Amino acid sequence: MIASAASALYVSPVASYGTRIGLGPKAKPLHLSQKTPKLFKGFNGLKAAALVSCESDTSFLGNGRNATVWVWESFKPKLGRPNLRTKSQLKPQASSFKVAVLGAAGGVGQPLALLIKMSPLVSAVHLYDIANVKGIAADLNHCNTPARVLDFTGESELASSLKGVDVVVIPAGIPQKPGMTCDDLFNVNANIVRSLMEAVADNAPDAFIHIISNPVNSTVPVAAEVLKQKGVYDPRRLFGVTTLDVVRASTFVAQKKNLKLIDVSVPVIGGHAGITILPLLSKTRPSVTFTDGEVEELTVRIQNAGMELVEGKAGAGSATLSMAYAAARFVESSLRALDGDGDVYECSFVQSDLTELPFFASRVKLSRKGVEAMIPSDLQGLTDYEAKALEALKPELKACIEKGVSFVHKQTAAAASG
C-alpha cells in the first residue's frame, strides 16, 4: 500500500524526476522538462520547463537515460506522436534541504519518512522516536534515492536530531481509538507536543514546523505558546497540517462527479476535527454543480472520514497511509517554497486574521519565510449552507484553541509552583 501512495506522488511513474509533478499542485521539478511546453497545458497543476534533464544519474527506476524514456513513454498516450525532438542531459546536483520527523517509528511516521526520502529536494531525513528507529533508518537507506536517513533514539538524542534541519514534522502521539474522547486524546498528545516543541524551540527555531499530532485544533496553539515562552515564535513558520482534509475532499468529489482526480481542487477551511472541517464545495475547481443533498452528503463524509477509517480498521488504527501521503505533500510544498518557487499554495491551520479566531485553516501562499499571504477571497461569496456552517463551527474551534493555550499556561504555573 505504501507503494501505491508513492506512485500517486508524482502522477507519472518517475518519482525522482518529475516534470514539476510532485506532492502538491504545480510541483517543483528536478529539472526534467521538455522543449514542448504547450503540450503540457492539459495537465492541471503541472509545469513544463524548457529542457529535458535528469539531475541524478541513478534512481529506483534505473539510470537517468532510462528514466527519461519512462517519462516520455508515460506522456505519449496523451500527447500523441508529433514530430518532436527531445533532449536529455545528466547534470548531477545535490539536493539541499533537511527534514526531521519526530515520531518516526509510528504508523504515520514510517510511510511519511519513505515518501520524504523520495523527494528530489531532500538531502537528509532525520528520524526521531523513543525506540525502534535504527532499523527503520537502515531499511530506508537501502532505497536508492539520494537522501540520507539518520536515526536518533531517546530524549538524549532529540537535540541532535534537530540540528540544521529546515523542516520539522511532528506526527508523534497516539491515534484516536474507538470510545476515546477528544479529551483523552488531547491529554496524552498535548504533553508530547509540548515536550517536543521545547526542543524544537532550542535547536531549530527557524525551521518550518508541521504539526500532525491530533487534535490539531489544540496542539497547534500548544506549540505556539511554547514558542512564545521561549521567545522564538514566528507565526509564519508554524503550520497545522490539514492537507488530509483537502486530499479527501478532492478524492470524494472526483469520485462523486466522475472527474479526473488530477484536475480537482477543493479548499477546506476552519479546523481539523468534526464540524470544524468545512469543505467549500462551491469553490471546487473545475466548477461543478451539486444538489443540496450532495453537499450535505459530501460535507458530512469529509468531516467524519477519520472515524470511517477507525471503524474500518476495527480499532487497530486510524488514518496512517493517507495521512502520510497528505503530510508528505505539505512537506514537498514547503520545500518548494523554501527553494524559491513563488507559486505555492496550500490549506493549513495557522495564526490568522481572516476571522475573529486566532487560528484558522484556509488557503495560504507559502514563501521562503513561511506564510506570505492569506487568501481572503476564499471566504467571500459563500453559499448559505457554507456561511451557516462557518458560523456554527466557530464556537467549537474557539474552545479547542483556548484549551491548548490554557494547557501550556497551567503546565507552566505548575512547574513554577513545584
Coordinates of N, CA and C in Angstrom, one line a residue, residues 182-183 186 215-222 271-274 276 349 357-359 393-407:
C182 N -12.2 13.3 22.8 CA -11.2 14.3 22.4 C -10.3 14.7 23.6
D183 N -10.9 14.7 24.8 CA -10.1 15.0 26.0 C -9.1 13.9 26.3
F186 N -6.4 14.5 23.7 CA -5.6 15.7 24.0 C -4.7 15.6 25.2
P215 N -5.3 16.4 18.8 CA -6.2 17.2 18.0 C -5.5 18.5 17.5
V216 N -5.3 18.6 16.2 CA -4.5 19.8 15.7 C -5.1 21.1 16.1
N217 N -6.5 21.2 16.3 CA -7.1 22.4 16.7 C -6.6 22.9 18.0
S218 N -6.0 22.0 18.8 CA -5.5 22.3 20.1 C -4.0 22.2 20.2
T219 N -3.4 21.3 19.5 CA -1.9 21.1 19.6 C -1.1 22.2 18.9
V220 N -1.7 22.8 17.9 CA -1.0 24.0 17.2 C -1.0 25.1 18.2
P221 N -2.1 25.5 18.9 CA -1.9 26.5 20.0 C -0.9 26.1 21.1
V222 N -0.9 24.9 21.4 CA 0.1 24.4 22.4 C 1.5 24.7 21.9
G271 N -11.1 24.1 10.8 CA -10.2 23.4 11.7 C -9.9 22.0 11.1
H272 N -9.6 21.1 12.0 CA -9.2 19.7 11.6 C -9.9 18.7 12.4
A273 N -11.2 18.8 12.8 CA -11.9 17.8 13.5 C -13.4 18.1 13.4
G274 N -14.1 17.0 13.1 CA -15.6 17.1 13.1 C -16.2 18.3 12.3
T276 N -15.7 21.3 12.6 CA -14.8 22.4 12.3 C -14.2 22.3 10.9
F349 N -3.8 25.1 8.9 CA -4.3 25.7 10.2 C -3.2 26.6 10.8
L357 N -11.2 34.4 15.1 CA -10.5 33.4 15.8 C -9.0 33.5 15.6
P358 N -8.1 33.3 16.6 CA -6.7 33.5 16.5 C -6.0 32.5 15.5
F359 N -6.6 31.3 15.4 CA -6.1 30.3 14.4 C -7.2 29.8 13.5
L393 N -19.3 26.4 13.3 CA -18.0 25.8 13.7 C -17.2 26.7 14.7
K394 N -17.4 28.0 14.6 CA -16.6 28.9 15.4 C -16.6 28.6 16.9
P395 N -17.7 28.4 17.5 CA -17.6 28.2 19.0 C -16.8 27.0 19.4
E396 N -17.0 25.9 18.6 CA -16.2 24.7 18.9 C -14.7 24.9 18.7
L397 N -14.4 25.5 17.6 CA -13.0 25.8 17.2 C -12.3 26.7 18.3
K398 N -13.1 27.7 18.7 CA -12.6 28.7 19.7 C -12.3 27.9 21.0
A399 N -13.2 27.0 21.4 CA -12.9 26.3 22.6 C -11.7 25.4 22.5
C400 N -11.5 24.8 21.4 CA -10.3 23.9 21.2 C -9.0 24.7 21.2
I401 N -9.0 25.9 20.6 CA -7.8 26.8 20.7 C -7.5 27.2 22.1
E402 N -8.6 27.6 22.8 CA -8.4 28.1 24.2 C -7.9 26.9 25.1
K403 N -8.3 25.7 24.8 CA -7.9 24.6 25.6 C -6.4 24.4 25.4
G404 N -5.9 24.5 24.2 CA -4.4 24.4 24.0 C -3.6 25.4 24.7
V405 N -4.1 26.7 24.6 CA -3.4 27.8 25.3 C -3.4 27.6 26.8
S406 N -4.6 27.3 27.3 CA -4.7 27.1 28.8 C -3.8 25.9 29.3
F407 N -3.7 24.9 28.5 CA -2.9 23.8 28.9 C -1.5 24.2 29.2

